């Protein structure tokens, strides 16, 4: 898998997926001539060796992982707050107690079953 193809910085993570996985920024050639004449690596890593190397690299950057976790968590919380604000008229809190029997009726399914089949 080539993580260097994923260098876009994501707003939720505030970094690229390559940086989130490896902890380093990718080195990409900016010159088209350099792109054409890049040499192949001397040896290819097996998947298990690559995963082991990446795991070791991730252990070295705990503070980056903490910041990444905080960014993703704050984005999820913000998305939840925005969802609640957007759907405030629809969301109802009935305060059901544990053990209460609740019956629900899905009207959308009934509407679709009542329609005639058409060719």
PDB file of C-alpha atoms in Angstrom, residues 29-38:
ATOM      1  CA  UNK A  29       9.039  15.328  -5.914  1.00  0.00           C
ATOM      2  CA  UNK A  30       7.725  18.630  -7.189  1.00  0.00           C
ATOM      3  CA  UNK A  31       9.479  18.483 -10.528  1.00  0.00           C
ATOM      4  CA  UNK A  32       7.954  16.408 -13.357  1.00  0.00           C
ATOM      5  CA  UNK A  33      11.450  15.352 -14.457  1.00  0.00           C
ATOM      6  CA  UNK A  34      12.165  13.974 -11.000  1.00  0.00           C
ATOM      7  CA  UNK A  35       8.886  12.061 -11.051  1.00  0.00           C
ATOM      8  CA  UNK A  36       9.717  10.313 -14.317  1.00  0.00           C
ATOM      9  CA  UNK A  37      13.235   9.307 -13.317  1.00  0.00           C
ATOM     10  CA  UNK A  38      12.667   8.152  -9.738  1.00  0.00           C
TER      11      UNK A  38
END
